[in-house]
Short mmCIF file of C-alpha atoms in Angstrom, two decimals:
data_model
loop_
_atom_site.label_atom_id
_atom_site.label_comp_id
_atom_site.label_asym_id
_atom_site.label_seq_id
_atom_site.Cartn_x
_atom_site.Cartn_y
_atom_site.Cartn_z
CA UNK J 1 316.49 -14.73 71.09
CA UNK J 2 315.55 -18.15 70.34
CA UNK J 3 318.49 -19.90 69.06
CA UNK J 4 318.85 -23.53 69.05
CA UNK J 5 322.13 -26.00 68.48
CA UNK J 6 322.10 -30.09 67.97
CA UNK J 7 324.88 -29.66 70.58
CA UNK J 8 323.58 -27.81 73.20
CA UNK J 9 320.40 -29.69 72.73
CA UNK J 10 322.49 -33.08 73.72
CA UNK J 11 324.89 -31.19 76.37
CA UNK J 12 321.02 -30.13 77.66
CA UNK J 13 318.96 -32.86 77.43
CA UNK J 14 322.36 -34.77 79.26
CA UNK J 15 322.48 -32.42 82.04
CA UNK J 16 318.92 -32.70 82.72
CA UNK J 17 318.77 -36.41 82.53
CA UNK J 18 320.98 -36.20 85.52
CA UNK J 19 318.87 -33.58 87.45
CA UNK J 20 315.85 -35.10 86.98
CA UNK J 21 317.27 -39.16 87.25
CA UNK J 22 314.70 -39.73 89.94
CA UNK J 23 312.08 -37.70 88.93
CA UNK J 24 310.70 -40.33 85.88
CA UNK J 25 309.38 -43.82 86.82
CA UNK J 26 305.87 -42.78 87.99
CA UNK J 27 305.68 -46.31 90.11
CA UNK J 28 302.93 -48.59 91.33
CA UNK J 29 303.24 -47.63 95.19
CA UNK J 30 302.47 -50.19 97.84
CA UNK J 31 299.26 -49.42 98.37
CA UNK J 32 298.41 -49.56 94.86
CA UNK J 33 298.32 -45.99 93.60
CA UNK J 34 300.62 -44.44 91.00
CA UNK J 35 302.22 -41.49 90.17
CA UNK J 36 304.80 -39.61 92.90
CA UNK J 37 308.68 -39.91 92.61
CA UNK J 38 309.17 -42.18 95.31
CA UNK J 39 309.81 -45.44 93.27
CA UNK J 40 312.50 -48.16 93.82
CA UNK J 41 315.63 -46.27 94.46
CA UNK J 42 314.06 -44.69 97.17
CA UNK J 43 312.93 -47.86 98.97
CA UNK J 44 316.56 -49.54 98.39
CA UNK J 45 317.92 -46.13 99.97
CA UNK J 46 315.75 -46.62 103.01
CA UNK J 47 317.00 -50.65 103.58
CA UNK J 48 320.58 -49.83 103.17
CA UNK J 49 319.60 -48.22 106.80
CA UNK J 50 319.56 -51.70 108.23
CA UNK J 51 321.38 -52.66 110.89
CA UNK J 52 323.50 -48.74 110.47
CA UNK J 53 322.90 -46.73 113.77
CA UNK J 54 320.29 -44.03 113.70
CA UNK J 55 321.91 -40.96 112.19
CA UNK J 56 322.10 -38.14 114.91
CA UNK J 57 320.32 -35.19 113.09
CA UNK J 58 319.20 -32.12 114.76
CA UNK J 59 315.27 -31.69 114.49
CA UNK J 60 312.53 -30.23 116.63
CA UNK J 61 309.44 -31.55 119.00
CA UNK J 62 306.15 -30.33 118.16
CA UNK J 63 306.36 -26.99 119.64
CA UNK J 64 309.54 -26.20 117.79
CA UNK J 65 312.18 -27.30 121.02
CA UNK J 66 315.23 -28.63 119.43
CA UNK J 67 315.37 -32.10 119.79
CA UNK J 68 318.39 -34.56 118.85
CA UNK J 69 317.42 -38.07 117.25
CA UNK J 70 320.43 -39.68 119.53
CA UNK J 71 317.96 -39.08 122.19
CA UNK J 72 315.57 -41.84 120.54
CA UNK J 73 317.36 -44.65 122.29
CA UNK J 74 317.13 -46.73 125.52
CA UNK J 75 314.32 -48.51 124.16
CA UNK J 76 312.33 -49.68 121.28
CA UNK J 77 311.35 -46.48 119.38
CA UNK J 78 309.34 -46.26 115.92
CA UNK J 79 309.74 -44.10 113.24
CA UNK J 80 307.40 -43.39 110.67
CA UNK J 81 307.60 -40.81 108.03
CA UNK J 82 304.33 -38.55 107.42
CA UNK J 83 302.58 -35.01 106.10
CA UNK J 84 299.77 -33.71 105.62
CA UNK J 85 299.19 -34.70 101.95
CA UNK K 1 299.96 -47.17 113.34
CA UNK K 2 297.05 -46.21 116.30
CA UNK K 3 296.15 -49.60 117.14
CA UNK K 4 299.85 -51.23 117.39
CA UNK K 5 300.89 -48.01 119.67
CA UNK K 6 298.11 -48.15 121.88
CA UNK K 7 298.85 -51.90 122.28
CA UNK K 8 302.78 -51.29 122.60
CA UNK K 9 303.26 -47.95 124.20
CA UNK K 10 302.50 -49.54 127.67
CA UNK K 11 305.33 -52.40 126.98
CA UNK K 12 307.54 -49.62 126.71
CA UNK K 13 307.81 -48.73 122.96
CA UNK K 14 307.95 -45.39 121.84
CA UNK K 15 306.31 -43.96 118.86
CA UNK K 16 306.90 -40.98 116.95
CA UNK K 17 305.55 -39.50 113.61
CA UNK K 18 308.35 -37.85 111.07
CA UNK K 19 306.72 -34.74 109.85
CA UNK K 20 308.77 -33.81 106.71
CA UNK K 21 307.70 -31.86 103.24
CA UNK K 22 304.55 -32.36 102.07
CA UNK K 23 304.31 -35.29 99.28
CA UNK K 24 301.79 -33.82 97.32
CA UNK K 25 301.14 -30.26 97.58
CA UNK K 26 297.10 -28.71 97.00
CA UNK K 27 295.96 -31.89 98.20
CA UNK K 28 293.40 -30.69 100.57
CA UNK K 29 294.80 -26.87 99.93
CA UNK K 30 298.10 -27.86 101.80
CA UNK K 31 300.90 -25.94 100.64
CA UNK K 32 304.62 -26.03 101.53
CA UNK K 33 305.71 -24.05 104.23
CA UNK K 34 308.59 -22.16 103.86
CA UNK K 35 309.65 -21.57 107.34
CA UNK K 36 310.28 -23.68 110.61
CA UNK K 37 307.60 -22.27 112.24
CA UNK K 38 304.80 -23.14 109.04
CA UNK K 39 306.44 -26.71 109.50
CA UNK K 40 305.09 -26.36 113.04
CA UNK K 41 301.87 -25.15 111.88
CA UNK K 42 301.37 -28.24 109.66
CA UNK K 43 302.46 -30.30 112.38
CA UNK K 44 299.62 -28.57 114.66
CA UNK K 45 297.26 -29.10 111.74
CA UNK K 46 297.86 -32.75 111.39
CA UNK K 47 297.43 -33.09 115.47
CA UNK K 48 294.32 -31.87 114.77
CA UNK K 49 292.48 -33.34 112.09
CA UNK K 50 294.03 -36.45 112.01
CA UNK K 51 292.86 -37.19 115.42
CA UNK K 52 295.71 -39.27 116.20
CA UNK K 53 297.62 -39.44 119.61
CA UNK K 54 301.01 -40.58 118.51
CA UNK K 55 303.65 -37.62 119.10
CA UNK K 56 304.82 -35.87 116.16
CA UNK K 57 308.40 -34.95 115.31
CA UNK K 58 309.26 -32.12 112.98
CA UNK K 59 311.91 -32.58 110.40
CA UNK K 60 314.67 -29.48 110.51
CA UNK K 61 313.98 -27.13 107.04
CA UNK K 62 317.05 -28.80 105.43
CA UNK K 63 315.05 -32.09 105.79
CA UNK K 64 317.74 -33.25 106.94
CA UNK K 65 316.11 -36.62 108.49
CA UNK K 66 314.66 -37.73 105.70
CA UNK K 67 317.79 -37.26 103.72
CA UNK K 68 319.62 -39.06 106.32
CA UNK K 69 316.84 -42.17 106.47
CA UNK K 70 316.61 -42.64 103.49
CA UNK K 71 314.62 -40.11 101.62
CA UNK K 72 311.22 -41.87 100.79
CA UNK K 73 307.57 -40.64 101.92
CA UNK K 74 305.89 -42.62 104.23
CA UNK K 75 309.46 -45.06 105.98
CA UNK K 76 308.98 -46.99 109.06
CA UNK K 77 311.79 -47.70 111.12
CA UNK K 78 312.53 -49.66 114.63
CA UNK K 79 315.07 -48.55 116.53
CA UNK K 80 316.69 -50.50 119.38
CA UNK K 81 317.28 -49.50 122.80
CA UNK K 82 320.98 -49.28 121.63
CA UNK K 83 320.08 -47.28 118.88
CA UNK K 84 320.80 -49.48 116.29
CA UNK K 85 318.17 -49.69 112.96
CA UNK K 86 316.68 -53.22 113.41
CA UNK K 87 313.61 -52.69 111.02
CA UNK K 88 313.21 -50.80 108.20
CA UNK K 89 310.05 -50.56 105.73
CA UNK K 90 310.10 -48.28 102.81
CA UNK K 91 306.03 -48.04 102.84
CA UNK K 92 304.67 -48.10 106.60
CA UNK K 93 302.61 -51.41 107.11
CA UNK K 94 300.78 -51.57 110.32
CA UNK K 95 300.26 -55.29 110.13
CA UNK K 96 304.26 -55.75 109.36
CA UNK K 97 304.64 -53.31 112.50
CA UNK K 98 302.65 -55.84 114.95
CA UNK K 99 304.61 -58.62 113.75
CA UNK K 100 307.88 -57.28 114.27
CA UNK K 101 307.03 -55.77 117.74
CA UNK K 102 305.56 -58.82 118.68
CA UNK K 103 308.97 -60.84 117.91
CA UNK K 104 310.55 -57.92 119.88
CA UNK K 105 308.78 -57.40 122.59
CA UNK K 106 305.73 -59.75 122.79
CA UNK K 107 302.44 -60.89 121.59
CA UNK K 108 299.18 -58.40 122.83
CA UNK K 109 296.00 -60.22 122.67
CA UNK K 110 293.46 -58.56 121.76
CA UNK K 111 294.89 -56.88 119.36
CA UNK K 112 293.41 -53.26 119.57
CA UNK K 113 291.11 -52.75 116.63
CA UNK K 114 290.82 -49.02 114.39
CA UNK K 115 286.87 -49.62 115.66
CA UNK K 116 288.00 -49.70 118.98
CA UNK K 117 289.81 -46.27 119.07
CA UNK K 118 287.01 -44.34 117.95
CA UNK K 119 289.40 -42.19 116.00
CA UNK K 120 288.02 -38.85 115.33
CA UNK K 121 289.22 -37.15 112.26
CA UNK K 122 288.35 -33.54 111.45
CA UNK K 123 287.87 -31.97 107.97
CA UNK K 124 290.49 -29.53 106.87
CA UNK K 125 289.89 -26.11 106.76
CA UNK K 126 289.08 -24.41 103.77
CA UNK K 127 288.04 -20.70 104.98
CA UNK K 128 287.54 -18.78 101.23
CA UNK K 129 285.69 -19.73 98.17
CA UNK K 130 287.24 -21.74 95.87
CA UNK K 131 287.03 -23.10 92.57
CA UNK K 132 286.26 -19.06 91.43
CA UNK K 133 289.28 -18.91 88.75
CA UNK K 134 289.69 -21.78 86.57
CA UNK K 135 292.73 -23.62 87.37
CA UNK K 136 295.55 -23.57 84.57
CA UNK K 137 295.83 -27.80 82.59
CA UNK K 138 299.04 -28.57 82.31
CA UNK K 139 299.17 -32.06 80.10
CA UNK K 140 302.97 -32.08 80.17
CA UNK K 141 304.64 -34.07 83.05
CA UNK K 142 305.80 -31.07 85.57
CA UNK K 143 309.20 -31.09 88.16
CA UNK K 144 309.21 -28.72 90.62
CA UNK K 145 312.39 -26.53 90.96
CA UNK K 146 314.13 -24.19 93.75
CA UNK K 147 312.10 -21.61 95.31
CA UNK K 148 313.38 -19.35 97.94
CA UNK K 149 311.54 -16.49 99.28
CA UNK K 150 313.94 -13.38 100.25
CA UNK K 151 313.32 -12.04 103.46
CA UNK K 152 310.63 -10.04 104.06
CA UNK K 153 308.81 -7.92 107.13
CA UNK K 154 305.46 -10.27 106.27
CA UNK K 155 304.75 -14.16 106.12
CA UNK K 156 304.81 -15.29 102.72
CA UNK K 157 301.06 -15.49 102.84
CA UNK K 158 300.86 -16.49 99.03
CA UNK K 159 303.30 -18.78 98.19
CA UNK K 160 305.41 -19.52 94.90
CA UNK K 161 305.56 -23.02 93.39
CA UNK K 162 307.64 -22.88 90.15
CA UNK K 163 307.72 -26.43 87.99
CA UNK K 164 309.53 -26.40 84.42
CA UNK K 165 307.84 -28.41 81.69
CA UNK K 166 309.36 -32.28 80.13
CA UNK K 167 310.20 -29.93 76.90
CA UNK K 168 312.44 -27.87 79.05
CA UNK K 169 313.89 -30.74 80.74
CA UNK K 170 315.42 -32.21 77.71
CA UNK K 171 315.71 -29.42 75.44
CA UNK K 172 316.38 -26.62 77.34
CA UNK K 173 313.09 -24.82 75.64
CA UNK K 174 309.76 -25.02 77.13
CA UNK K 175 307.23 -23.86 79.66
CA UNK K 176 307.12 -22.94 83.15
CA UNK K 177 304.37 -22.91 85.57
CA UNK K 178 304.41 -19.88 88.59
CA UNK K 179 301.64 -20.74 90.93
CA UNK K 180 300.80 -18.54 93.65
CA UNK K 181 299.12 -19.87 96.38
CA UNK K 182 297.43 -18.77 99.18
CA UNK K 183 298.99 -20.51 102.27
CA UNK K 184 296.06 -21.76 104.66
CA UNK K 185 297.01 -21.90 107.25
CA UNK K 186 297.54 -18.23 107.33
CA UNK K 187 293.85 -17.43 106.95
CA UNK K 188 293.84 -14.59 104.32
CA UNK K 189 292.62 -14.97 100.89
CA UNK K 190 292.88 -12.29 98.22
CA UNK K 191 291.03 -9.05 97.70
CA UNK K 192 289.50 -9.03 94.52
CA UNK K 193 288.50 -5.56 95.00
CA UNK K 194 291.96 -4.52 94.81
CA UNK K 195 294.63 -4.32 91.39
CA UNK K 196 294.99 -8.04 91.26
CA UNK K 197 298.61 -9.77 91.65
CA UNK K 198 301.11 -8.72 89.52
CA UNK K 199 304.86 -10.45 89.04
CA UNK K 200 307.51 -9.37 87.56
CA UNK K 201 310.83 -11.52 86.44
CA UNK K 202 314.20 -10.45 86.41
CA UNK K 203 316.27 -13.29 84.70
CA UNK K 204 320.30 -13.67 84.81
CA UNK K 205 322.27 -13.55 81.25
CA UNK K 206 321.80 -17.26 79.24
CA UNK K 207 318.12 -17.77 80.71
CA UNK K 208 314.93 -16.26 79.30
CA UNK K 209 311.70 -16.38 80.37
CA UNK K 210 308.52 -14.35 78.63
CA UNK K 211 306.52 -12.98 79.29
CA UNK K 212 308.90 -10.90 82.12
CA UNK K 213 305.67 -10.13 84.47
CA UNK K 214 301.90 -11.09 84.40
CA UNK K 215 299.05 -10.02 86.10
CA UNK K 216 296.10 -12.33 87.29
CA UNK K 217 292.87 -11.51 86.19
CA UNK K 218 290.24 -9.53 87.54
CA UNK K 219 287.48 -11.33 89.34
CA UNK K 220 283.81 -10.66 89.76
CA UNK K 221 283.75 -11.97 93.06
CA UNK K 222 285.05 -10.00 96.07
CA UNK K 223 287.31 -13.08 97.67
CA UNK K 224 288.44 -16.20 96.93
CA UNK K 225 291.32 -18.88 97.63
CA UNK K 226 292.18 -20.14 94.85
CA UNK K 227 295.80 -19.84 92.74
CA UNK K 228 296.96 -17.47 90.74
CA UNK K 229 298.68 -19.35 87.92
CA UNK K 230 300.49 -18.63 84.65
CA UNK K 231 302.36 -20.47 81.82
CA UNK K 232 305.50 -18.88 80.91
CA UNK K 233 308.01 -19.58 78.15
CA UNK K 234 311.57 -20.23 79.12
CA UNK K 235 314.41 -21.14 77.74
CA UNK K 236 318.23 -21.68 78.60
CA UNK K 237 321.33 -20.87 76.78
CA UNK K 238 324.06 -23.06 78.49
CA UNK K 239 326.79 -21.77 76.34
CA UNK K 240 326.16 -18.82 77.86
CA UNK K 241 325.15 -19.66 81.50
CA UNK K 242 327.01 -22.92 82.05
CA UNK K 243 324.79 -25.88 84.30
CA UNK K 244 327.98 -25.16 87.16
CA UNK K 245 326.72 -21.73 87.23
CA UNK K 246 322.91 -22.24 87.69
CA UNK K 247 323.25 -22.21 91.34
CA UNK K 248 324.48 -19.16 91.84
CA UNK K 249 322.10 -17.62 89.28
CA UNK K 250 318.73 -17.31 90.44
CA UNK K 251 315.90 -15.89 88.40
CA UNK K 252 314.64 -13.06 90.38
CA UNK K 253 310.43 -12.37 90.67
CA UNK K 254 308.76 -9.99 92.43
CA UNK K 255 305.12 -9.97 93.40
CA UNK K 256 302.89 -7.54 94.56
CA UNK K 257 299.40 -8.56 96.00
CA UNK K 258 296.73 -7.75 98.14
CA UNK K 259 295.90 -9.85 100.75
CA UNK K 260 293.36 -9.74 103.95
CA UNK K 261 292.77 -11.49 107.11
CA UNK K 262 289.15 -11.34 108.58
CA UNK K 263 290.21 -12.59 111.72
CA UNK K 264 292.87 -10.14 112.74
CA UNK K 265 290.80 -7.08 110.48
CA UNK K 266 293.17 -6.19 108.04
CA UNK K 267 294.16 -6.29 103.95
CA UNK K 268 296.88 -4.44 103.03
CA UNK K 269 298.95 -4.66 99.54
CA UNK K 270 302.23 -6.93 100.20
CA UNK K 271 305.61 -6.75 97.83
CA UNK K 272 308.09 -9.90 97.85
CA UNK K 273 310.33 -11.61 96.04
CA UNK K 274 311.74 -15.29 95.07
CA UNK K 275 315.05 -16.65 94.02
CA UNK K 276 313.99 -18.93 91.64
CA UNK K 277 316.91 -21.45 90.70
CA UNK K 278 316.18 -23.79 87.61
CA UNK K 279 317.40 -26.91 89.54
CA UNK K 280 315.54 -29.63 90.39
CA UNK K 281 313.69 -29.49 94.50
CA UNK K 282 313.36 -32.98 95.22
CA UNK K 283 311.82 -32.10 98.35
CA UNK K 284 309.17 -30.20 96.42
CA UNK K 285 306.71 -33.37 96.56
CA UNK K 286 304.39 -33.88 93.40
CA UNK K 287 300.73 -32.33 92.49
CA UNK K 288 297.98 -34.53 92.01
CA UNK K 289 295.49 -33.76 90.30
CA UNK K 290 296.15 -29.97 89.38
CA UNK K 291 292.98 -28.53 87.91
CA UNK K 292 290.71 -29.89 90.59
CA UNK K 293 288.14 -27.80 91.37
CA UNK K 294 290.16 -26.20 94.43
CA UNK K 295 293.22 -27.62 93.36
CA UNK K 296 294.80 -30.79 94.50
CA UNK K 297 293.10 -34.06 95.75
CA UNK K 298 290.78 -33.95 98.43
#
């Protein structure tokens, strides 16, 4: 049954404001396109990072070996996000 | 990236690509995996036709690294030998790279040029006809929510994308799309000789979604790759199922399908199911382009 209330349509549209907070600004990206979720409050959550130690997080090598990011150190080591798409 | 690690590697500097969730699903057919060892299989895949010999890194299935750095697509960082986060770049720029390495650890003259690599990139896969069964326009803006496949004795060979419509978002009544896609990396497409996919929902009290089960349509052709998508109606009663409780209310859907694999000789029906949890995956990435002949960007 369909039933709809002025009240739970503001308790709703509330709660999914706050789900979907990041989800909106379809953003110019740096290389000029637009669309994606990534906007600014991703970019100001990635330089907050500087100068903070490298978070030890457990991960993998290419053929699936575990691999721990606190053994990225002992020199200069570059990171760079990336997929397929 | 190529040139400045070609250029740096011998001075020492290690480089290393993130592989994380893709950022925009059906681009090229690229779907997201579901399991650790899928991840791998992308990560294999991008070795390949990418043609590029920086070592790759896979994220854990939590993507837990890309939480922890920051969460955005395509980050660069520099680490130093301490371990400390001396760079950081929210949008990789190769140019910005050289610079910084070259404070750090020198100027290389010549630079190595992208002509001078001789990169060679290979087209991706695409194994089964597609662009057979017109691909579902959605005109609404789309977020992807929770999908988690239950266990089952098979790969999740087609896989479940569920996205709830703007309506929904703010109303709490509105569409959702179910796509099921063929994974490719699996290398089966459907048998269109065979009853064709069927689904059918099983939703907790305060949510409602109709119809409860579809079935994709029947196609002239014997196989093809492409989706098998539906609009559904949906709707949420949070006086009834409060937002707290979402979480620990998944809608339920099975699907049955048949599904071959040239390769290894074999099509066989397959049954398996989905929690389905109306909460936004921000680790789902964003379609472009949905409705492409194929589906996605290529």
């Amino acid at each position: 049954m369909f039933i709809r209330h002025q009240f739970l349509l503001m308790a709703l549209s509330l709660l999914w404001a706050l789900l979907v907070i990041d989800s909106t600004p379809l953003l110019a990206q740096p290389d000029g396109r637009t669309g994606g979720r990534t906007g600014g409050a991703q970019f100001s959550q990635v330089t907050r990072l500087l100068n903070t130690a490298l978070p030890t997080v457990n991960v993998f090598d290419a053929q699936g070996k575990p691999l721990s990011t606190a053994s990225l150190r002992d020199c200069y080591t570059v990171l760079v996000f990336g997929c397929l798409t | 990236m190529e040139t400045v690690a070609v250029d740096y590697a011998p001075r020492g500097v290690k480089f290393y690509y993130i592989y994380k969730a893709l950022a925009h699903p059906e681009n090229n057919g690229y779907i997201q995996p579901f399991t650790l060892e899928e991840r791998l299989l992308h990560v294999q895949e991008a070795k390949r036709t990418l043609g590029s010999g920086i070592e790759w890194i896979c994220d854990n299935m939590n993507n837990g690294l890309k939480a922890a750095l920051g969460g955005a697509p395509n980050s660069e960082f520099i680490i130093d030998p301490a371990g400390k986060i001396i760079r950081v770049r929210g949008w990789s720029n190769a140019t910005s790279l050289r610079a910084d390495l070259e404070s750090l650890v020198g100027k290389v003259s010549p630079a190595t040029t992208v002509a001078d690599l001789k990169m060679k990139s290979v087209v991706p896969k695409r194994p089964t006809a597609t662009g057979i069964v017109p691909r579902i326009q959605i005109n609404s803006v789309m977020r992807a929510v929770q999908v988690k496949p239950l266990e089952s004795d098979e790969p999740y060979y087609v896989k479940l994308r569920a996205e709830v419509d703007e309506s929904f978002m703010s109303e709490g009544l509105g569409m959702a799309y179910l796509g099921f896609h063929l994974d490719p990396l699996l290398h089966v497409h459907w048998n269109n000789l065979a009853a064709p996919i069927q689904f059918r929902v099983q939703c907790p009290v305060g949510i409602t979604m109709g119809p409860g089960a579809g079935r994709g349509p029947e196609i002239k052709v014997e196989v093809d790759g492409d989706p098998r998508e539906f609009l559904v109606g949906l709707e949420w009663d949070s006086s009834v199922l409060p937002a707290n409780r979402l979480a620990d209310s998944p809608i339920i859907i099975e699907v049955d399908y048949f599904a071959c694999h040239d390769d290894l000789g074999w099509c066989k029906p397959i049954r398996q199911q989905y929690e389905v949890r109306l909460l936004v995956d921000r680790n789902a990435g964003s379609v472009r382009g949905r409705g492409a002949r194929g589906g996605g960007r290529r």
